[in-house]
XYZ file of C-alpha atoms in Angstrom:
453
model
C -8.600 26.332 -0.312
C -9.437 29.647 1.379
C -8.851 33.223 0.264
C -6.067 34.352 -2.015
C -2.566 34.045 -0.612
C 0.138 36.581 -1.387
C 3.175 34.861 -2.972
C 5.716 33.992 -0.303
C 8.905 35.995 -0.475
C 12.455 34.774 -0.020
C 15.410 33.831 -2.240
C 14.291 31.730 -5.195
C 16.598 28.729 -4.506
C 15.235 28.499 -0.956
C 11.618 29.047 -1.979
C 11.845 26.062 -4.289
C 12.699 23.863 -1.286
C 9.967 25.182 0.994
C 6.779 23.166 1.385
C 4.121 25.867 1.359
C 0.780 24.887 2.851
C -1.106 26.815 0.184
C 0.463 24.622 -2.530
C -0.322 21.247 -0.962
C -3.175 19.221 -2.438
C -5.066 18.734 0.786
C -8.670 19.941 0.362
C -9.457 20.768 3.978
C -12.897 21.336 5.462
C -11.882 21.977 9.052
C -15.014 23.935 9.938
C -17.249 20.939 9.147
C -19.403 19.561 11.914
C -20.158 15.945 12.828
C -22.291 15.244 9.773
C -22.942 11.671 8.691
C -20.985 10.146 5.844
C -22.341 10.016 2.314
C -25.022 7.536 1.265
C -26.307 7.206 4.828
C -23.116 5.362 5.807
C -22.347 5.255 9.510
C -19.594 7.664 10.507
C -16.987 7.538 13.255
C -14.346 9.896 14.613
C -11.508 8.751 12.351
C -13.651 8.884 9.207
C -14.937 12.362 10.035
C -11.481 13.728 10.898
C -9.803 12.184 7.842
C -12.438 13.673 5.528
C -12.231 17.106 7.171
C -8.426 17.148 7.097
C -8.207 16.260 3.402
C -6.575 12.880 4.015
C -9.143 10.848 2.086
C -11.946 11.559 -0.373
C -14.821 9.148 -1.098
C -14.887 7.573 -4.558
C -17.656 4.957 -4.318
C -19.101 2.967 -1.383
C -16.161 1.443 0.483
C -13.532 2.988 -1.835
C -11.502 6.120 -1.200
C -8.891 8.324 -2.798
C -5.849 8.459 -0.520
C -4.710 12.070 -0.787
C -1.023 13.105 -0.552
C -0.803 13.503 3.261
C -2.410 10.069 3.796
C -0.007 8.524 1.278
C 2.933 10.077 3.152
C 1.685 8.557 6.428
C 1.104 5.197 4.764
C 4.584 5.161 3.191
C 6.136 5.909 6.585
C 4.114 3.113 8.170
C 5.244 0.702 5.456
C 8.882 1.657 6.132
C 8.396 0.828 9.823
C 6.741 -2.467 8.851
C 9.660 -3.256 6.527
C 12.104 -2.644 9.389
C 10.236 -5.067 11.641
C 9.939 -7.674 8.889
C 13.679 -7.482 8.182
C 14.290 -8.237 11.871
C 12.529 -11.587 11.396
C 14.241 -12.354 8.059
C 11.245 -11.385 5.949
C 11.752 -11.119 2.189
C 9.510 -8.701 0.318
C 7.874 -9.614 -2.980
C 4.808 -8.612 -4.969
C 2.130 -10.993 -6.228
C -0.664 -10.414 -8.759
C -3.986 -9.029 -7.529
C -5.780 -11.149 -10.148
C -5.980 -14.726 -8.934
C -7.260 -17.613 -11.162
C -10.373 -19.526 -10.139
C -8.678 -22.916 -10.254
C -6.349 -22.060 -7.352
C -9.255 -21.032 -5.142
C -11.399 -23.986 -6.243
C -8.595 -26.398 -5.333
C -8.476 -25.035 -1.777
C -12.276 -24.953 -1.551
C -12.413 -21.237 -0.944
C -13.908 -20.257 -4.330
C -17.264 -21.548 -3.072
C -16.712 -21.037 0.661
C -15.921 -17.315 0.380
C -19.223 -16.714 -1.436
C -20.109 -13.120 -2.306
C -17.135 -11.737 -0.382
C -14.936 -12.347 -3.451
C -14.859 -9.841 -6.288
C -15.098 -12.135 -9.334
C -14.552 -11.371 -13.009
C -13.990 -13.068 -16.359
C -11.468 -12.174 -19.030
C -12.291 -12.023 -22.750
C -11.613 -15.747 -23.053
C -14.161 -16.609 -20.366
C -11.527 -17.499 -17.760
C -12.618 -16.692 -14.185
C -10.549 -14.741 -11.666
C -10.993 -13.035 -8.337
C -9.391 -9.893 -6.945
C -7.379 -11.288 -4.062
C -8.513 -10.525 -0.498
C -5.586 -12.702 0.667
C -2.871 -14.684 -1.117
C -2.517 -18.083 0.592
C -3.281 -20.052 -2.579
C -1.113 -17.865 -4.797
C 2.005 -17.868 -2.621
C 1.750 -21.609 -1.950
C 1.560 -22.268 -5.680
C 4.638 -20.071 -6.140
C 6.635 -22.005 -3.562
C 5.381 -25.348 -4.901
C 6.803 -24.408 -8.308
C 10.310 -24.367 -6.794
C 11.034 -28.057 -7.264
C 14.479 -27.990 -5.664
C 13.576 -26.354 -2.321
C 15.583 -27.947 0.515
C 15.476 -27.822 4.313
C 18.529 -25.542 4.206
C 16.419 -22.775 2.640
C 13.835 -22.879 5.421
C 12.351 -21.061 7.200
C 11.102 -19.041 4.241
C 9.271 -15.835 5.167
C 7.731 -14.009 2.218
C 5.603 -10.882 2.489
C 4.095 -8.105 0.447
C 2.260 -4.821 0.952
C -0.499 -4.525 -1.609
C -4.082 -3.544 -2.347
C -6.641 -6.105 -1.296
C -10.308 -6.368 -2.270
C -13.330 -7.593 -0.342
C -16.950 -7.161 -1.411
C -18.199 -5.856 1.931
C -22.010 -5.911 2.083
C -22.089 -2.735 4.197
C -18.864 -0.715 3.994
C -18.699 1.669 6.952
C -16.438 3.708 9.188
C -14.225 4.928 6.354
C -10.967 2.988 6.123
C -11.939 0.700 9.010
C -14.332 -1.342 6.884
C -13.756 -0.724 3.180
C -13.881 -2.711 -0.054
C -10.389 -1.812 -1.232
C -7.546 -1.484 1.240
C -3.824 -1.962 1.786
C -2.533 -4.921 3.764
C 0.813 -6.381 4.701
C 0.532 -10.152 4.363
C 3.348 -12.544 5.216
C 3.416 -16.276 4.444
C 5.902 -18.563 6.160
C 7.184 -22.035 5.287
C 8.937 -24.201 7.882
C 10.397 -27.706 8.026
C 8.432 -28.906 11.064
C 5.503 -28.029 13.296
C 7.920 -27.100 16.074
C 9.800 -24.702 13.774
C 6.530 -23.260 12.461
C 5.360 -22.546 16.008
C 8.647 -20.759 16.724
C 8.069 -18.664 13.605
C 4.540 -17.940 14.816
C 5.865 -16.704 18.156
C 8.498 -14.529 16.437
C 5.942 -12.916 14.153
C 3.566 -12.191 17.023
C 6.511 -10.559 18.781
C 7.240 -8.470 15.676
C 3.626 -7.259 15.562
C 3.804 -6.314 19.222
C 7.065 -4.453 18.607
C 5.553 -2.551 15.671
C 2.422 -1.456 17.537
C 4.559 -0.553 20.549
C 6.779 1.682 18.421
C 3.645 3.438 17.187
C 2.513 3.995 20.780
C -0.779 2.184 20.211
C -2.580 0.499 23.153
C -3.102 -2.998 21.736
C -4.136 -6.374 23.104
C -3.331 -9.776 21.591
C -6.377 -12.055 21.822
C -7.270 -15.619 20.925
C -9.219 -15.583 17.669
C -11.221 -17.751 15.306
C -9.517 -18.936 12.113
C -12.517 -18.144 9.882
C -12.258 -18.671 6.115
C -8.450 -18.796 6.187
C -8.347 -21.803 8.507
C -5.597 -23.315 10.634
C -5.352 -24.620 14.173
C -4.151 -21.492 16.006
C -5.014 -17.853 15.490
C -4.612 -14.502 17.272
C -5.825 -10.986 16.620
C -4.115 -7.732 17.516
C -6.855 -5.386 18.669
C -7.000 -1.707 19.588
C -9.691 -1.261 22.262
C -12.263 1.259 20.995
C -15.963 1.885 21.538
C -16.739 1.652 17.821
C -14.807 -1.604 17.410
C -16.748 -4.400 15.730
C -15.194 -7.209 17.770
C -16.310 -8.082 21.305
C -13.415 -9.006 23.582
C -12.989 -10.437 27.078
C -9.807 -9.561 28.988
C -8.215 -10.606 32.257
C -7.288 -7.417 34.173
C -3.983 -9.072 35.140
C -3.139 -9.895 31.504
C -3.379 -13.681 31.854
C -6.115 -14.219 29.281
C -7.639 -12.368 26.323
C -10.024 -13.628 23.668
C -12.483 -12.633 21.004
C -15.874 -13.787 22.343
C -16.528 -15.715 19.101
C -13.884 -18.247 20.226
C -15.742 -19.067 23.460
C -18.245 -21.925 23.478
C -20.170 -20.490 26.410
C -20.464 -17.370 28.528
C -17.119 -17.039 30.315
C -16.865 -14.620 33.248
C -13.625 -15.605 34.993
C -10.015 -15.958 33.882
C -9.045 -19.629 33.366
C -5.576 -18.869 34.757
C -6.110 -16.700 37.859
C -9.876 -16.868 38.376
C -10.200 -13.086 38.224
C -13.332 -11.500 36.780
C -13.034 -10.880 33.037
C -13.759 -7.406 31.692
C -15.561 -6.809 28.418
C -14.611 -4.308 25.763
C -14.782 -3.777 22.022
C -11.808 -3.683 19.667
C -10.632 -2.734 16.176
C -8.675 -5.602 14.637
C -5.443 -4.333 13.032
C -3.525 -7.610 12.737
C -4.320 -11.318 12.481
C -1.996 -14.322 12.665
C -2.699 -17.949 11.674
C -0.822 -21.202 12.099
C -1.927 -23.127 8.994
C -0.023 -26.392 9.217
C -0.224 -28.170 5.838
C -3.738 -26.964 4.920
C -2.522 -25.172 1.781
C 0.808 -26.896 1.145
C -1.007 -30.221 0.820
C -3.322 -28.817 -1.871
C -0.490 -27.385 -3.999
C 2.092 -30.035 -3.026
C 4.468 -27.389 -1.676
C 7.303 -29.642 -0.545
C 10.914 -29.309 0.514
C 13.598 -31.981 0.650
C 14.703 -33.218 4.064
C 18.327 -34.056 5.034
C 17.465 -37.595 3.927
C 16.362 -36.170 0.548
C 12.706 -37.039 1.187
C 9.973 -34.681 -0.018
C 7.977 -33.307 2.940
C 5.097 -30.842 3.038
C 6.036 -27.409 4.338
C 4.382 -26.224 7.563
C 2.836 -22.826 6.942
C 1.629 -19.711 8.719
C 0.120 -16.445 7.492
C 0.219 -13.027 9.092
C -1.935 -10.072 8.082
C -1.531 -6.453 9.106
C -4.022 -3.818 7.952
C -1.958 -0.868 6.724
C -4.798 1.523 5.928
C -6.769 0.226 8.900
C -3.875 1.064 11.226
C -3.901 4.646 9.877
C -7.610 5.031 10.635
C -7.544 3.077 13.908
C -4.606 5.177 15.167
C -6.598 8.350 14.566
C -9.680 6.741 16.130
C -7.972 5.865 19.428
C -5.457 8.725 19.788
C -7.401 11.783 18.578
C -9.829 14.136 20.259
C -13.273 14.737 18.771
C -12.062 17.625 16.600
C -8.259 17.245 16.341
C -6.140 14.515 14.777
C -3.355 12.970 16.815
C -0.961 10.722 14.929
C 1.561 8.201 16.168
C 4.513 10.607 15.916
C 6.521 8.181 13.808
C 4.042 8.222 10.913
C 2.615 11.758 10.951
C 2.485 13.017 7.331
C 4.583 16.049 8.320
C 6.468 16.466 11.575
C 6.648 20.262 11.654
C 4.516 23.263 10.827
C 6.099 26.726 10.792
C 3.731 29.675 11.298
C 5.083 33.134 10.376
C 3.497 36.410 11.603
C 0.279 37.773 10.143
C 0.749 40.089 7.184
C 1.009 43.685 8.350
C 1.628 42.821 12.006
C 4.356 44.385 14.143
C 6.143 41.015 14.197
C 6.255 40.943 10.398
C 7.458 44.534 10.200
C 10.306 43.675 12.588
C 11.501 40.844 10.323
C 9.743 38.059 12.238
C 8.894 36.302 8.972
C 12.497 36.426 7.764
C 13.707 35.086 11.114
C 11.285 32.151 10.898
C 12.379 31.447 7.332
C 15.949 31.214 8.542
C 14.944 28.773 11.288
C 13.112 26.674 8.662
C 16.253 26.599 6.506
C 18.595 26.007 9.454
C 16.500 23.058 10.658
C 16.619 21.561 7.162
C 20.383 22.000 7.029
C 21.141 20.773 10.568
C 18.565 17.945 10.489
C 18.376 16.728 6.860
C 15.928 13.947 7.764
C 13.370 16.669 8.577
C 13.944 18.702 5.396
C 10.983 17.119 3.618
C 8.878 16.916 6.757
C 8.422 20.640 7.411
C 5.458 22.700 6.177
C 5.400 26.512 6.087
C 1.894 27.902 6.615
C 2.081 30.835 4.206
C -1.550 31.897 4.658
C -0.351 35.133 6.235
C -3.694 36.848 5.641
C -4.898 34.757 8.624
C -4.030 35.357 12.266
C -1.485 33.162 14.012
C -4.290 31.912 16.277
C -6.407 30.732 13.342
C -3.468 28.937 11.740
C -2.449 27.397 15.077
C -6.007 26.098 15.497
C -5.821 24.518 12.021
C -2.398 23.013 12.785
C -3.835 21.535 15.971
C -6.694 19.953 14.009
C -4.345 18.563 11.355
C -2.124 16.958 13.997
C 1.418 18.160 13.216
C 3.486 16.815 16.141
C 5.382 20.140 16.398
C 4.384 23.701 15.528
C 6.981 26.512 15.494
C 5.549 30.049 15.688
C 7.047 33.496 15.146
C 4.931 35.164 17.846
C 5.384 38.278 19.950
C 8.741 37.195 21.426
C 10.326 36.856 17.983
C 11.094 40.588 18.284
C 13.374 40.010 21.293
C 17.162 39.926 21.033
C 17.970 37.109 20.535
C 14.644 36.054 18.957
C 12.502 33.571 20.893
C 10.179 31.153 19.069
C 7.044 29.527 20.431
C 7.085 25.736 20.000
C 3.990 23.589 20.547
C 4.404 19.879 21.177
C 0.954 18.763 20.063
C 1.117 15.255 21.491
C 2.156 16.330 24.995
C 0.332 19.667 25.034
C 3.581 21.358 26.126
C 4.453 24.893 24.963
C 8.107 25.942 24.965
C 9.830 29.273 24.239
C 13.177 28.584 22.596
C 16.010 30.232 20.738
C 16.837 29.037 17.235
C 19.470 26.732 18.721
C 16.932 25.427 21.241
C 14.455 24.665 18.457
C 17.071 22.655 16.563
C 18.131 20.780 19.696
C 14.511 19.876 20.501
C 13.775 18.702 16.974
C 16.973 16.640 16.790
C 15.149 14.022 18.875
C 12.363 13.635 16.289
C 12.462 10.313 14.446
C 11.366 9.836 10.844
C 11.368 6.303 9.377
């Protein structure tokens, strides 16, 4: 973690509250070049940057340790997802990762999924899989509720959990891995019309979420694949390394994954305009399932006439860890991470003067400490989101370069003007590239606009 760092001074009660960069478990390798990933695996920008920044560490092919900063970003993203799911009356639950063979055999997917399923047997010889999705499991859960009535519908159940898929060639870090986090929602409605309304609402919620993150997404017609159903859409982030080929109408009238087209299509079916081609990273997928799964498990509800009817279903996946990587892929430069501001692991980095500098001798470090504490007091939501770069054996320029690579949205520096009366601090807005010179009060006013989920 670099050369030895002199213990940071300051009153003990305050020191205990400071997040010192030297104490964070974030094994950085910021001087690394564009080397390929381990085991000859193809690399991409997000994978390279996440490894260099100490966000992830490889464990085995397609599996990674999520290190503390990545977990912070993921937890923030999940909080934003929870907010959007509450807006559409989602109820959060947690289902087992181990799923019994008989459920998957009943739906036909035990055989159809082939080697993509991680399969195992317990000591009694009973077969299970590690769930890549949970359609069978959630439908069985709802089917077990024998007194479900139309008054309890629509039912919108979701979870955020680890999923498993035996990828033949894991690549691109978290974009194509064997173990990953996903938000999956399963909906149950009383009629096809109601289920299609739910479908529209959920697509709107996904658009709202990606919009809040500032991600340039497109919603495209998609194939239903192994999950099935009669209607499906993907939410894609256009990117050169994307695995999906897309066609888009420049006017926004039509968008599709090319695998849904039966022939070469060059013009928009709505306006006749020439379609453009691009590649995309899929971060969300929605399916209208009808009664495909409810019929297998006999997931019924009772109508106003007290007749048992099969529930109309939909399922809605959102790749949590894939969104983290895809965000970095599309927003970052080749050597510096840029986060959606809302989910950056830390919002602020404070950089005090170099040890032995004139700014330190004139109490620049103490002045910055006070700003750190005053921000925490005035803006409590940022108290746990501020890092103090205590590597004062390094120049401000070196630490600013590191902060730029790590992608803190804001960096507050005790530079040359900290010696003025009143002191002036240098504030870098990393996402806009703007540099401001502000008093302590100005710093607090600027940061009061920062949102943390």
